[in-house]
Coordinates of C-alpha atoms in Angstrom, one line a residue:
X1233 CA 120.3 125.0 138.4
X1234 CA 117.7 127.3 139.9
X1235 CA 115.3 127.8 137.1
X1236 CA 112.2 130.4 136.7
X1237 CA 108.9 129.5 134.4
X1238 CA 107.3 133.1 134.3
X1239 CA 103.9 132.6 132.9
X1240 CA 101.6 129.4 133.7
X1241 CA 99.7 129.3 130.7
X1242 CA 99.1 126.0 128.7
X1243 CA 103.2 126.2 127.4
X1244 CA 104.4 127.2 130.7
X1245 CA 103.0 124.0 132.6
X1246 CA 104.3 121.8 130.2
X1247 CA 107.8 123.2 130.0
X1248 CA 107.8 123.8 134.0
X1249 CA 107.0 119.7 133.8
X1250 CA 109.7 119.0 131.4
X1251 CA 112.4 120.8 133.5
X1252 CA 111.3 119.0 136.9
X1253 CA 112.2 115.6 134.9
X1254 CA 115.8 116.8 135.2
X1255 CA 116.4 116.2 139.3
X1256 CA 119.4 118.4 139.2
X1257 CA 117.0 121.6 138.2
X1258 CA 115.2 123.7 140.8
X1259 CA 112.1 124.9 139.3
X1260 CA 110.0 127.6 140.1
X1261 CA 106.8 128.5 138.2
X1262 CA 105.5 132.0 138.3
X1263 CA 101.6 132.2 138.4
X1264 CA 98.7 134.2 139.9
X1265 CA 95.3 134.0 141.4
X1266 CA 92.8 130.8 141.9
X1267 CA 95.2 128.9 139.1
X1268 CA 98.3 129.5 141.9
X1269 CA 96.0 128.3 144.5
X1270 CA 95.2 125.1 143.0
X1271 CA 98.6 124.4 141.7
X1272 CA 100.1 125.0 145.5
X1273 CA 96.9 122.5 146.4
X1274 CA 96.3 119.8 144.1
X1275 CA 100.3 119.9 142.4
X1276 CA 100.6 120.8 138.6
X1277 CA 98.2 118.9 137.1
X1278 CA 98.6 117.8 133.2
X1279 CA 96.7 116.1 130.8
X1280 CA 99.0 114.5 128.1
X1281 CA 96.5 114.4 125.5
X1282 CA 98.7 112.1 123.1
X1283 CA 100.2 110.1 125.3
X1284 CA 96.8 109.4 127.1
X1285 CA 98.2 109.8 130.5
X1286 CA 97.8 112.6 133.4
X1287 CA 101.1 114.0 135.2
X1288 CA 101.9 115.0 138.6
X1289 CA 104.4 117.7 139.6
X1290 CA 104.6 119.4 142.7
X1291 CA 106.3 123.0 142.0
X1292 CA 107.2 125.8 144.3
X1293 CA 105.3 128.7 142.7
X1294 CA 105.7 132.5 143.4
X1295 CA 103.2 135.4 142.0
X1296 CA 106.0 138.5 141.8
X1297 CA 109.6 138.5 140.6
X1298 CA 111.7 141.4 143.2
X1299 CA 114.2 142.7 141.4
X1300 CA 116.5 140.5 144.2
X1301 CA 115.2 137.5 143.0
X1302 CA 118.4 135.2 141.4
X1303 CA 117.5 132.5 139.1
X1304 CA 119.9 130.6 136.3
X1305 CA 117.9 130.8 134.0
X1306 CA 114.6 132.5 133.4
X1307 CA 112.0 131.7 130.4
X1308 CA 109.6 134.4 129.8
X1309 CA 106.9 132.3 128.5
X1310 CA 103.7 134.6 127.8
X1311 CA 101.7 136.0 124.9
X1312 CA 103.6 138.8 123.0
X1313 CA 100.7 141.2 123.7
X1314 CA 101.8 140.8 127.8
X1315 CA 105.0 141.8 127.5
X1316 CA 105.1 145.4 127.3
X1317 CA 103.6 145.4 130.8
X1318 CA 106.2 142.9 132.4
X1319 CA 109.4 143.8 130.6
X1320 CA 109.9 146.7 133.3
X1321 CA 110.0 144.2 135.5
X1322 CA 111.9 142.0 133.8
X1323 CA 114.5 144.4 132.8
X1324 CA 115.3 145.7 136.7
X1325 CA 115.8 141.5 137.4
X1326 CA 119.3 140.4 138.4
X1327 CA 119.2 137.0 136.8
X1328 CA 121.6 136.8 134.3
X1329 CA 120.0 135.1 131.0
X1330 CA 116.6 135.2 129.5
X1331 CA 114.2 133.0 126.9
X1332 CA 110.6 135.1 125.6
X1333 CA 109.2 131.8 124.8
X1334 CA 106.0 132.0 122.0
X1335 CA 105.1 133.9 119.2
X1336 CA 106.9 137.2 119.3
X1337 CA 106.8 139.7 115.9
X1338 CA 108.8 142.3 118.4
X1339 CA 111.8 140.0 119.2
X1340 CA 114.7 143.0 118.3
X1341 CA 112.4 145.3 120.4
X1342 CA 112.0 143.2 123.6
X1343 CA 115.9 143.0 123.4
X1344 CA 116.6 146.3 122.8
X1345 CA 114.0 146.9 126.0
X1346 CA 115.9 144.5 128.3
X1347 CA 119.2 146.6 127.7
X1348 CA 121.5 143.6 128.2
X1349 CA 124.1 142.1 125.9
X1350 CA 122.4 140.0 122.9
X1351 CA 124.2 137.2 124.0
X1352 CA 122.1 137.4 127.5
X1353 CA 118.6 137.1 126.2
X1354 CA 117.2 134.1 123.5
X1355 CA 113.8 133.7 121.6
X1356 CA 112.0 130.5 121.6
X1357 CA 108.9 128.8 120.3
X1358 CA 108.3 125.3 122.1
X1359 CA 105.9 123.2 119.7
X1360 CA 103.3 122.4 122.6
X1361 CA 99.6 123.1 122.2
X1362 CA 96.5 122.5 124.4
X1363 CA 94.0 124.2 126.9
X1364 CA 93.8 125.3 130.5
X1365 CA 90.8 123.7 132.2
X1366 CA 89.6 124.8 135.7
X1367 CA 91.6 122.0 137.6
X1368 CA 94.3 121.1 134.9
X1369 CA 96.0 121.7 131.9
X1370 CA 95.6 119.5 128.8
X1371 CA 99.1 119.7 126.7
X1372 CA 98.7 118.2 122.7
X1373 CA 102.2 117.2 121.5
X1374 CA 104.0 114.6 119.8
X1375 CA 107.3 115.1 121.4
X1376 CA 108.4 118.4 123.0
X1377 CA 111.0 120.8 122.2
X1378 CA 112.0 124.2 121.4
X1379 CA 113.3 126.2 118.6
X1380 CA 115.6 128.5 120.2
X1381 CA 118.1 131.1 119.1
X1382 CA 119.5 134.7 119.5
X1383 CA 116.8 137.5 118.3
X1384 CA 119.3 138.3 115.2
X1385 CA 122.5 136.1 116.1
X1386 CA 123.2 132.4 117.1
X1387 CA 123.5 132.1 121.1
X1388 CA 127.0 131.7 122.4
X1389 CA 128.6 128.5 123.7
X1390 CA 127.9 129.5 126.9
X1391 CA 124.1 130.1 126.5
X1392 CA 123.6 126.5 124.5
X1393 CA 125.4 124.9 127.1
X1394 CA 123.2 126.5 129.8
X1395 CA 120.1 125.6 128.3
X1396 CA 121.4 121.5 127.3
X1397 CA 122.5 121.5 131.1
X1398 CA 118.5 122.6 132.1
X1399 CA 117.5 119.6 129.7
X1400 CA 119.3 117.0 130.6
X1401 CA 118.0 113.4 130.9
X1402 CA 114.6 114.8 129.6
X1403 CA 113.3 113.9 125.9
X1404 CA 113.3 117.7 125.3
X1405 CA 114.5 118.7 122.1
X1406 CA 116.6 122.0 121.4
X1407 CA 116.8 123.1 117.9
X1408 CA 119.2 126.1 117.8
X1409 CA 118.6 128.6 115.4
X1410 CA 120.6 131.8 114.5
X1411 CA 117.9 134.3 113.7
X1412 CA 114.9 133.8 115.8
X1413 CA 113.2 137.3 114.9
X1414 CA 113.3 136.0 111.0
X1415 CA 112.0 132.2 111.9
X1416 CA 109.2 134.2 114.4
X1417 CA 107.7 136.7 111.9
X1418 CA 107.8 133.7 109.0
X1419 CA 106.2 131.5 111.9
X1420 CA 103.4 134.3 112.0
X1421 CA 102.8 134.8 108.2
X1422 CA 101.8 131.1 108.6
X1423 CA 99.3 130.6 111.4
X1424 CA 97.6 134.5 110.7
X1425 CA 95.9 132.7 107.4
X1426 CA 95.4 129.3 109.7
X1427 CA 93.7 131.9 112.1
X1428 CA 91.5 134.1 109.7
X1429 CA 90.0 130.9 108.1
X1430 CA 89.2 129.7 111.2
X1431 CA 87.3 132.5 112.4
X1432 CA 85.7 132.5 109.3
X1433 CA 84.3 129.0 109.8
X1434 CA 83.2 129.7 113.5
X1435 CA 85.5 128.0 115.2
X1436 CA 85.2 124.2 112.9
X1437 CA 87.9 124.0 110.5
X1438 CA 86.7 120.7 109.5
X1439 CA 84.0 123.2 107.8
X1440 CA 86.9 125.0 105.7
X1441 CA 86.7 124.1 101.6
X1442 CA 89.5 123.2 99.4
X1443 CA 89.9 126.9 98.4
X1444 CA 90.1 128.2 101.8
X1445 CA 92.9 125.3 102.9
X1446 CA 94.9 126.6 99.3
X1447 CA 94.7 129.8 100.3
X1448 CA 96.1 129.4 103.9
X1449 CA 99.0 128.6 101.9
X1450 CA 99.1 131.1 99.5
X1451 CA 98.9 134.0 101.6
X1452 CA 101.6 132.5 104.2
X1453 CA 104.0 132.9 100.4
X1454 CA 102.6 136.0 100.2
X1455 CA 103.5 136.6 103.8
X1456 CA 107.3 135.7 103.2
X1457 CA 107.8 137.8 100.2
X1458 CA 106.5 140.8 102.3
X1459 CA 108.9 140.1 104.8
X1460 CA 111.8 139.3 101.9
X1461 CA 110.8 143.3 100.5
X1462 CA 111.8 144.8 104.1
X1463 CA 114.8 143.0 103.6
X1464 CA 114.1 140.1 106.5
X1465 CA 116.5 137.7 105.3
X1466 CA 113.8 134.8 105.1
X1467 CA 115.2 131.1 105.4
X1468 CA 113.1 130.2 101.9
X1469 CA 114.0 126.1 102.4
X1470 CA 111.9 126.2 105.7
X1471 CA 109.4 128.5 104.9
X1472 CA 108.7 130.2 101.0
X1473 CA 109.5 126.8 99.1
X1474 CA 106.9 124.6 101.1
X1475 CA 104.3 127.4 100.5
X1476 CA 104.9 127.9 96.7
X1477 CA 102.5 126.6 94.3
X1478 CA 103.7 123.4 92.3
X1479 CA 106.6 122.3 94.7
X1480 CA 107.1 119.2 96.4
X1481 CA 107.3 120.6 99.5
X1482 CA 103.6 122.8 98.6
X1483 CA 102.2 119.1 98.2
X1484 CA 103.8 118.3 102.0
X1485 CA 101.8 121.0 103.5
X1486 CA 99.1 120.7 101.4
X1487 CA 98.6 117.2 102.9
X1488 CA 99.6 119.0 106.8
X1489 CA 96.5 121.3 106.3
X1490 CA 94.1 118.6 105.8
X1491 CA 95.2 117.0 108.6
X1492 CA 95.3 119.8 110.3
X1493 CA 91.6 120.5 109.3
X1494 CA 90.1 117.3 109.9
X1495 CA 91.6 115.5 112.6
X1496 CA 91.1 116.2 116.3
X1497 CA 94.9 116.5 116.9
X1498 CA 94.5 119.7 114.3
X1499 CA 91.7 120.8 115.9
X1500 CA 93.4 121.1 119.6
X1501 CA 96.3 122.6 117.7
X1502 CA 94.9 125.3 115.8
X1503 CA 91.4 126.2 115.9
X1504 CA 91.4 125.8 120.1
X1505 CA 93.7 127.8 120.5
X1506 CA 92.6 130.3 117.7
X1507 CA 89.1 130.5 119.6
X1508 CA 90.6 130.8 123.1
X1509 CA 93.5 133.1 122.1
X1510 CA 92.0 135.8 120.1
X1511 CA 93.5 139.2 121.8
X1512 CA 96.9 137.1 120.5
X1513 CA 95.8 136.6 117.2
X1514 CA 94.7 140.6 116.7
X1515 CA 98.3 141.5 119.0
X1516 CA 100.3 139.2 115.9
X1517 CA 98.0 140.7 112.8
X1518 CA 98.1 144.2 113.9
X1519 CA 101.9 144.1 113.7
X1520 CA 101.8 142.3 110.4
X1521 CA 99.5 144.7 109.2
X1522 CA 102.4 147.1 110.2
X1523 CA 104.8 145.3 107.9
X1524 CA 102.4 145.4 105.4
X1525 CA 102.2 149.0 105.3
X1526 CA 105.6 149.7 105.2
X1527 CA 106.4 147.0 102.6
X1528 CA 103.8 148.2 100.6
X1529 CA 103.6 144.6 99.1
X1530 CA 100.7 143.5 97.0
X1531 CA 99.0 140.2 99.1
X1532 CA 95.4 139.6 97.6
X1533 CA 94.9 136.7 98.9
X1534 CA 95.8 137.5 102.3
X1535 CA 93.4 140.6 102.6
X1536 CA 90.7 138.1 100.8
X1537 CA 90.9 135.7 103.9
X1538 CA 91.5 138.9 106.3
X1539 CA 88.5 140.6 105.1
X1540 CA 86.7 137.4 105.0
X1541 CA 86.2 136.4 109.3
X1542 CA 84.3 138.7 111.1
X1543 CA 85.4 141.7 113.5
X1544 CA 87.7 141.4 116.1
X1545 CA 85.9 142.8 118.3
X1546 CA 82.6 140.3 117.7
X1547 CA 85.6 137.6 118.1
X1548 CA 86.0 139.1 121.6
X1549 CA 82.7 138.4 122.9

């Protein structure tokens, strides 16, 4: 299967690795510049933080996608704030199916921009974190996989098979979900409050107090009942019941903040890439604070850790 990586960001490396593993794939990775150079030099060069090891790859890489260009199977995999100035390019490409891999509020509007048939283009978010470093990327998992679906519709048969063919023989795990704009935006009313608390303490969320990990939490609720009041039809087992106060599954994440505060893995998860991603971060709360407006929902705890980190702008510096 001749397979396209566009984007050779932290995610991008380590999915382009994953899809090497399977010998029947032909990989390509798209990237630009110096980080192209080295790659075509020194091989695709990864640091698996967990697993304490470095990997190897040698990938053929390309910096333009013609319009001619065929591929299987192309995954998009680039920060949402990117897209508008590739999905021209995008769009006038023959391949057939597409996957805009990451954190995506816009995920009905990229499809409506590719202008082909729903069942042609997925959503994904793979659960891979990390840093680029001059000569290599270091990738923070536990296991590797993607969440994956159509933007408002499960993928067809065809699609799923397509992408378990592209996996096969790795450890990759797909999780298929039907309504990937709804898991994305409830995905976002989580790590926005992560992200705010974390600029507020400079960059050390070890330095973050019991209130501020609480209220992470509350305003992710108060995130999903925002999106419940446009009528986003919120999956409230995987998202509003683990954030309400006084359930069992509050107590599960309660315990998931800590860690995620105080242990190194957290760190390279969240506050790394909150520090390093910030144009992101402001990309993602700009369009929440879109959905605020028009929901007109009441979220005081939200704005109190919103108005609490400084200006985006100082963030930027």
């Amino acid at each position: 299967m001749r397979i396209l990586v566009y984007g050779a960001g932290v995610l991008g490396c380590e999915l382009a690795h994953v899809l090497l593993q399977n010998k029947k794939n032909d990989v390509t990775l798209l990237a630009r510049g110096e980080w192209k150079e080295r790659i075509d030099q020194k091989g695709l060069v990864i640091r698996q933080w967990a697993q304490r090891k470095t990997t190897v790859d040698r990938v053929r890489t390309i910096d333009v996608l013609a319009p001619e260009d065929f591929y299987d199977l192309v995954f998009v995999v680039l920060q949402a704030g990117q897209l508008p100035d590739v999905l021209p390019v995008l769009k006038a490409n023959r391949s057939p199916y597409f996957v805009f891999v990451g954190n995506d509020p816009h995920a009905k509007q990229v499809l409506e921009a590719m202008q082909r048939p729903a069942d042609k283009v997925a959503f994904g978010f793979q659960n891979t974190a990390g840093r680029r470093e001059r000569d290599r990327v270091v990738s923070v998992h536990t296991g590797v996989g993607m969440t994956v679906g159509g933007a408002t519709a499960p993928l067809s048969g065809t699609f799923r098979i397509r992408l378990k063919t592209a996996f096969d023989g790795t450890k990759y795990k797909l999780t298929f979900y039907s309504d990937m704009d709804e898991w994305l935006k409830c995905h976002i009313a989580f790590i926005l409050p992560v992200c705010y608390v974390c600029y507020a303490c400079n960059g050390d969320l070890t330095r973050a107090t019991k209130q501020q990990r609480a209220a992470i939490l509350d305003a992710a609720y108060e995130g999903c009942e925002m999106l419940k009041a446009l009528g986003i039809p919120v999956n409230d087992a995987e998202n509003t019941d683990y954030y309400k106060p006084g359930t069992a599954g509050r107590r599960k994440m309660d315990a998931m903040v800590l860690a995620m505060a105080k242990t190194p893995l957290g760190r390279l998860c969240a506050s790394d890439h909150a520090m390093h991603a910030v144009k992101e971060m402001q990309y993602l709360d700009e369009a929440f604070e879109a959905l605020r407006k028009q929901a007109g929902t009441a979220m005081p705890m939200w704005e109190k850790l919103r108005n609490e980190m400084p200006a985006w702008n100082t963030l930027q510096k």
